[in-house]
mmCIF file of C-alpha atoms in Angstrom:
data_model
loop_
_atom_site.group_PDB
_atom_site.id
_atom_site.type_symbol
_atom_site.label_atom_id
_atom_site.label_comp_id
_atom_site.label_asym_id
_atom_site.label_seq_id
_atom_site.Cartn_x
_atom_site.Cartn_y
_atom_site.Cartn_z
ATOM 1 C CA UNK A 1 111.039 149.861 45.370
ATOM 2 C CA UNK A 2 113.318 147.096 46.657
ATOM 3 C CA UNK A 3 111.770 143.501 47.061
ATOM 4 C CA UNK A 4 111.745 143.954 51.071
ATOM 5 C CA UNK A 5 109.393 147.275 50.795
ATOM 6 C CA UNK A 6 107.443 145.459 48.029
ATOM 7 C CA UNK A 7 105.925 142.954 51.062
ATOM 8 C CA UNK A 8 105.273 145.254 53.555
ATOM 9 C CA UNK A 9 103.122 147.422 50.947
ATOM 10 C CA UNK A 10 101.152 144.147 50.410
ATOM 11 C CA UNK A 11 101.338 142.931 53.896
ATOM 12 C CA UNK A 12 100.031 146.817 54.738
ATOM 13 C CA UNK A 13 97.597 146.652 52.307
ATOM 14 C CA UNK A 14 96.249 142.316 53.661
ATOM 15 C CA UNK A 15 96.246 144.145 57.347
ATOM 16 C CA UNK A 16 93.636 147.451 56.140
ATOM 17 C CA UNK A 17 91.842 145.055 54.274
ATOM 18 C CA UNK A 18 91.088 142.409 57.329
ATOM 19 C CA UNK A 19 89.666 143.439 60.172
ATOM 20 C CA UNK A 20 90.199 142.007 63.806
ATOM 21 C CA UNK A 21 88.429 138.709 63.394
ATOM 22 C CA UNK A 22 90.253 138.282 59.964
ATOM 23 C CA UNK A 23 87.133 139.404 58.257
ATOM 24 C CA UNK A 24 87.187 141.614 55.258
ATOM 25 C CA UNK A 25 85.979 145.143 56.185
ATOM 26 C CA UNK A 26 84.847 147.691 53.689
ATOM 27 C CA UNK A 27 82.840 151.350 53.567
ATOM 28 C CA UNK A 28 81.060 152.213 50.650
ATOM 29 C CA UNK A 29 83.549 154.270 49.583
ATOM 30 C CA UNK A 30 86.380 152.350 50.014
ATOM 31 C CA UNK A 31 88.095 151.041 46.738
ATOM 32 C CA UNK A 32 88.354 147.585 45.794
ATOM 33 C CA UNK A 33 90.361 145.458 47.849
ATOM 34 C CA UNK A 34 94.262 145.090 46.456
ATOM 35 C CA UNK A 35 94.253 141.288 44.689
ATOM 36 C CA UNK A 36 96.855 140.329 47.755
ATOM 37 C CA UNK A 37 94.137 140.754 50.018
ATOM 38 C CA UNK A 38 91.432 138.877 48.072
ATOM 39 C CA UNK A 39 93.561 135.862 47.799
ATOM 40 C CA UNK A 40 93.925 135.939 52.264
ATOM 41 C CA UNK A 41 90.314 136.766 52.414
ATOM 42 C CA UNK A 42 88.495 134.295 49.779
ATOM 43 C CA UNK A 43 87.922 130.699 51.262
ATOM 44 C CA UNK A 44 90.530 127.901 50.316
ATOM 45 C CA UNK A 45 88.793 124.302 50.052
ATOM 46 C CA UNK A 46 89.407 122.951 53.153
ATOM 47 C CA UNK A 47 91.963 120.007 53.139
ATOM 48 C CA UNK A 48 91.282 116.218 54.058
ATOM 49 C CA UNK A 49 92.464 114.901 57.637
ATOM 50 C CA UNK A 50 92.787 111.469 56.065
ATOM 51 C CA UNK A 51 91.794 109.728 53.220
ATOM 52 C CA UNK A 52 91.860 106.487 51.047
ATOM 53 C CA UNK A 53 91.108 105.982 47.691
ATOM 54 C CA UNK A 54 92.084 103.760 44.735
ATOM 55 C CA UNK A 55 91.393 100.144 42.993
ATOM 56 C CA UNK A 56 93.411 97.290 42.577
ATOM 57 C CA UNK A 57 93.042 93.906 41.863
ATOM 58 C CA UNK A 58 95.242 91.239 44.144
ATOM 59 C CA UNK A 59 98.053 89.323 43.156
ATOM 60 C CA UNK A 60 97.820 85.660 42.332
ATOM 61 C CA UNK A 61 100.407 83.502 40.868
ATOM 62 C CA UNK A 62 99.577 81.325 37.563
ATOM 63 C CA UNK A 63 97.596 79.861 36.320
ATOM 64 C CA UNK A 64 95.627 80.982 39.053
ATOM 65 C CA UNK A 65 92.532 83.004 37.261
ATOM 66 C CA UNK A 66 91.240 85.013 40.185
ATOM 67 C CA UNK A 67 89.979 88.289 40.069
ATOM 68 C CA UNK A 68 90.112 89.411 43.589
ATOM 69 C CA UNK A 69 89.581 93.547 43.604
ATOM 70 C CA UNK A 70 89.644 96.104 45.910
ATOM 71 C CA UNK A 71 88.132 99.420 45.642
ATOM 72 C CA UNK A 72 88.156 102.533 48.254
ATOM 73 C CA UNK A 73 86.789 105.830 48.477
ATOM 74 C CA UNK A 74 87.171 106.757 52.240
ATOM 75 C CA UNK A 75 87.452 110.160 53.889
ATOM 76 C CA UNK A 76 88.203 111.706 57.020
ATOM 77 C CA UNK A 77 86.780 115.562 56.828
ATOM 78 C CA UNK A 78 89.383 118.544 58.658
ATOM 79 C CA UNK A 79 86.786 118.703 60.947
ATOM 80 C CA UNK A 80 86.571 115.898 62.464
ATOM 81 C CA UNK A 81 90.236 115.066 62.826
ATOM 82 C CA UNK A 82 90.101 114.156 66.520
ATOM 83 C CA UNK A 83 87.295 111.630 65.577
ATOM 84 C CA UNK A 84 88.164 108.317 62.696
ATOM 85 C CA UNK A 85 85.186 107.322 63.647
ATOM 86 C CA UNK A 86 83.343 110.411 61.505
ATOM 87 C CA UNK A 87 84.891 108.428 58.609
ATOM 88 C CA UNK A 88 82.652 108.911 55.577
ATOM 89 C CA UNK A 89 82.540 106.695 52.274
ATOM 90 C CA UNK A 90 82.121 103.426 50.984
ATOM 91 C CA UNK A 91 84.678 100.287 49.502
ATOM 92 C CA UNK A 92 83.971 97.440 47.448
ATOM 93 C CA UNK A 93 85.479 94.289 47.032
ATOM 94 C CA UNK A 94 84.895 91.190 44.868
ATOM 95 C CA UNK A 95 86.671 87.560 44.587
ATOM 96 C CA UNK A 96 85.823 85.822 41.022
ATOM 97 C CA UNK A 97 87.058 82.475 39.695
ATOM 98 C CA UNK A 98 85.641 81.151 36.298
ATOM 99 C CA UNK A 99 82.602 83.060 36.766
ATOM 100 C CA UNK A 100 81.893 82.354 40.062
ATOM 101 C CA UNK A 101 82.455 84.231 43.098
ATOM 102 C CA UNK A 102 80.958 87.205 45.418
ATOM 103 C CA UNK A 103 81.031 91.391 45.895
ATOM 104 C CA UNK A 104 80.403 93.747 49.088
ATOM 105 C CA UNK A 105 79.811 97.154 49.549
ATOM 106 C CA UNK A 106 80.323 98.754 52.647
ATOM 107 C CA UNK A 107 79.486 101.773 53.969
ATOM 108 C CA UNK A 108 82.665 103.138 56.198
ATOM 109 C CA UNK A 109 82.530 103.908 60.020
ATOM 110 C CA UNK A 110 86.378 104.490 60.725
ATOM 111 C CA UNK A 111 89.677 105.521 59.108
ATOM 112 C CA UNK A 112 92.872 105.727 60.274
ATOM 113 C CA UNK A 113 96.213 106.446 58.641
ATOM 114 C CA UNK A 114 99.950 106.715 59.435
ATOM 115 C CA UNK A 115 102.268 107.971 56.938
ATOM 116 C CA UNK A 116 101.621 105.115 53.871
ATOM 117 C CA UNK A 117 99.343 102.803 55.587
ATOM 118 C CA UNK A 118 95.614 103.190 55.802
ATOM 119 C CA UNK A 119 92.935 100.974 57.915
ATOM 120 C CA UNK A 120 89.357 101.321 57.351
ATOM 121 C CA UNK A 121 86.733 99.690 58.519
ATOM 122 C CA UNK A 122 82.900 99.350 57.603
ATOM 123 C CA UNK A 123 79.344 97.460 57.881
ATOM 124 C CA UNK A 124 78.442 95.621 54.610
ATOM 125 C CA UNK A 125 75.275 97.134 53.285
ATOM 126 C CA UNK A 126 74.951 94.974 50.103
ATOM 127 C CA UNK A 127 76.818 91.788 49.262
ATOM 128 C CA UNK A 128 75.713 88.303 47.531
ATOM 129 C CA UNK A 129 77.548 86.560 50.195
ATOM 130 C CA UNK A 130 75.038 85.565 53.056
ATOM 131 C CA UNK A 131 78.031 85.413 55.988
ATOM 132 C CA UNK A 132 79.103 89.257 55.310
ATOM 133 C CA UNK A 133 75.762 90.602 54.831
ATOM 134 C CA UNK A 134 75.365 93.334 58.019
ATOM 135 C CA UNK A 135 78.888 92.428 59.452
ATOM 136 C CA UNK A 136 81.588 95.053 60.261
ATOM 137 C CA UNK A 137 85.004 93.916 58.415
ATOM 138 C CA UNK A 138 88.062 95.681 58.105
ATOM 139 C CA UNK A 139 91.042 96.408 55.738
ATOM 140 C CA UNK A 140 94.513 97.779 55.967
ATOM 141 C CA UNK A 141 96.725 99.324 52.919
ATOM 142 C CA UNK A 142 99.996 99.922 52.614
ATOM 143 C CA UNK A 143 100.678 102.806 49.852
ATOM 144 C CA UNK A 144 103.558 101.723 48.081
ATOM 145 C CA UNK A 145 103.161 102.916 44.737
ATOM 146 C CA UNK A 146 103.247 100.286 42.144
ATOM 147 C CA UNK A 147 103.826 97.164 44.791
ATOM 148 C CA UNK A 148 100.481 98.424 47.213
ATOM 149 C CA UNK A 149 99.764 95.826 49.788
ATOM 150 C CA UNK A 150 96.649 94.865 51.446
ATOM 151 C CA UNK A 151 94.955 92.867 54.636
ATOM 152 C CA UNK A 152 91.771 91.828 55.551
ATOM 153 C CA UNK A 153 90.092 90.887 58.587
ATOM 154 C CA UNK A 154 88.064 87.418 57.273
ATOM 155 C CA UNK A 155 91.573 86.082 57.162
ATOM 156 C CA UNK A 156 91.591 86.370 61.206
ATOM 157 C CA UNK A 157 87.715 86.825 62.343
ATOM 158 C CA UNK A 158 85.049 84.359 60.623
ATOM 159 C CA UNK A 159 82.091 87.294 59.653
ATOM 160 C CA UNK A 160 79.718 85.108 60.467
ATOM 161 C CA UNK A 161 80.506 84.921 64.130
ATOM 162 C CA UNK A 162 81.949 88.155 65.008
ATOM 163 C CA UNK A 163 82.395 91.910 63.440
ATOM 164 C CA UNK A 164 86.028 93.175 63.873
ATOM 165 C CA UNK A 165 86.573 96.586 66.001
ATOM 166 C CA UNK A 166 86.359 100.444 64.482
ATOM 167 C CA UNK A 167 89.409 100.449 62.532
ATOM 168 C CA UNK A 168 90.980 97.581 63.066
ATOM 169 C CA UNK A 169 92.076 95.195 60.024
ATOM 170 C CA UNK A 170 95.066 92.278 60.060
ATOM 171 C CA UNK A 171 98.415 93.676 58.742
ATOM 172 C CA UNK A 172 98.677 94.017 54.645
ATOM 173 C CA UNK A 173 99.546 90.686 54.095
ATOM 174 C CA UNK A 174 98.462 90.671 50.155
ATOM 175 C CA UNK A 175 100.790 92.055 47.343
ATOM 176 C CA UNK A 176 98.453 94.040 44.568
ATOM 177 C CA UNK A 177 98.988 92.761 40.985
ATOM 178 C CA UNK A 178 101.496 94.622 38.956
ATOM 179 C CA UNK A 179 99.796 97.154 36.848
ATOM 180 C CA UNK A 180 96.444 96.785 38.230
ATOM 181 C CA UNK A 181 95.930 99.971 39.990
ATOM 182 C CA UNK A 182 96.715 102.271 42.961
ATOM 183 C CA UNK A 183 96.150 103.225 46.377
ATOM 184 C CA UNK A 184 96.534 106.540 47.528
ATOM 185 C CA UNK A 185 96.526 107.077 51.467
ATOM 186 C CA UNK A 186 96.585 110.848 52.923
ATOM 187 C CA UNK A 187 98.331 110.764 56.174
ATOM 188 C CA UNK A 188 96.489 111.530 59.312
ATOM 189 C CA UNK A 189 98.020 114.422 60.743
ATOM 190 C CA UNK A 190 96.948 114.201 65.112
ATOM 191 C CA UNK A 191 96.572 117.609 65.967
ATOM 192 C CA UNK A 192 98.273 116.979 70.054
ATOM 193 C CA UNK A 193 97.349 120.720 71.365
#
């Protein structure tokens, strides 16, 4: 059997096995269904429409000792590709000199990406810094592999006056530390039909 007759047996065999709706069909009597078939029918996990993810820690130059860090863990689920705003997740950041310093969590309400660059924004639901606590603040990545880059929106908007807009975050401005970490964006892929 040449390699041309070898697909159409399996693509034969995928077609008897499906029915019209792409469901698997089956009579008592039938035999099990060919392994070809089992892999088209079984469910695949269903892929991310975007998604950020990664720590780092920002550059500063000596003898600067800051420990400015960045952590992410946003997703946008398949279904809800058509809406950012359906953005699930949280991210965490935290700015320490000699001991002293601040953290926020915050819980993510939108997520964009293009290609390398990721902007997410969220509502800080725990922090020990009064002038974030219940503010919406943004931040944009640029996945670069080992030189990431990073903005944030308290650079541009004071927190205590106004929250920034659903996904919307200055330009990354900040290179990440060398070794530090890594930011990994999934591109948002816009389905236009």
């Amino acid at each position: 059997m040449n390699r041309r007759t070898k697909i159409a047996a399996v693509a034969a065999a995928v077609l008897l096995t499906l029915g019209a709706g792409g469901v698997a069909v089956a009579s008592a009597d039938d035999a099990p269904a060919p392994a070809a078939a089992s892999a088209v029918v079984s469910k695949s996990p269903v892929a991310e429409a975007a998604a950020l993810t990664g720590t780092a820690k920002l550059y500063r130059p000596a003898p600067a000792d800051d420990d400015i860090t960045f952590t992410f863990d946003a997703h946008l689920a398949a279904k809800d590709v058509k809406d950012p705003k359906a953005a699930t997740g949280t991210f965490r950041f935290s700015h320490y000199t000699q001991g002293k310093g601040g953290y926020a969590l915050v819980k993510v309400d939108c997520l964009t990406t293009g290609g390398k660059v990721a902007v997410v924004t969220g509502r800080v639901i725990e922090t020990d810094v009064p002038e974030f606590k219940d503010r919406r603040v943004g931040v944009s990545v640029h996945d670069m592999g080992r030189h990431d880059r990073l903005g944030y929106s308290w650079l541009a908007v004071d927190p205590e006056k106004e929250d920034v807009s659903p996904c919307s975050s200055p330009a990354p401005f900040e290179r990440v530390k060398a070794g530090s970490g890594d930011f990994r964006v999934v591109p948002w892929a816009i389905p236009y039909n």
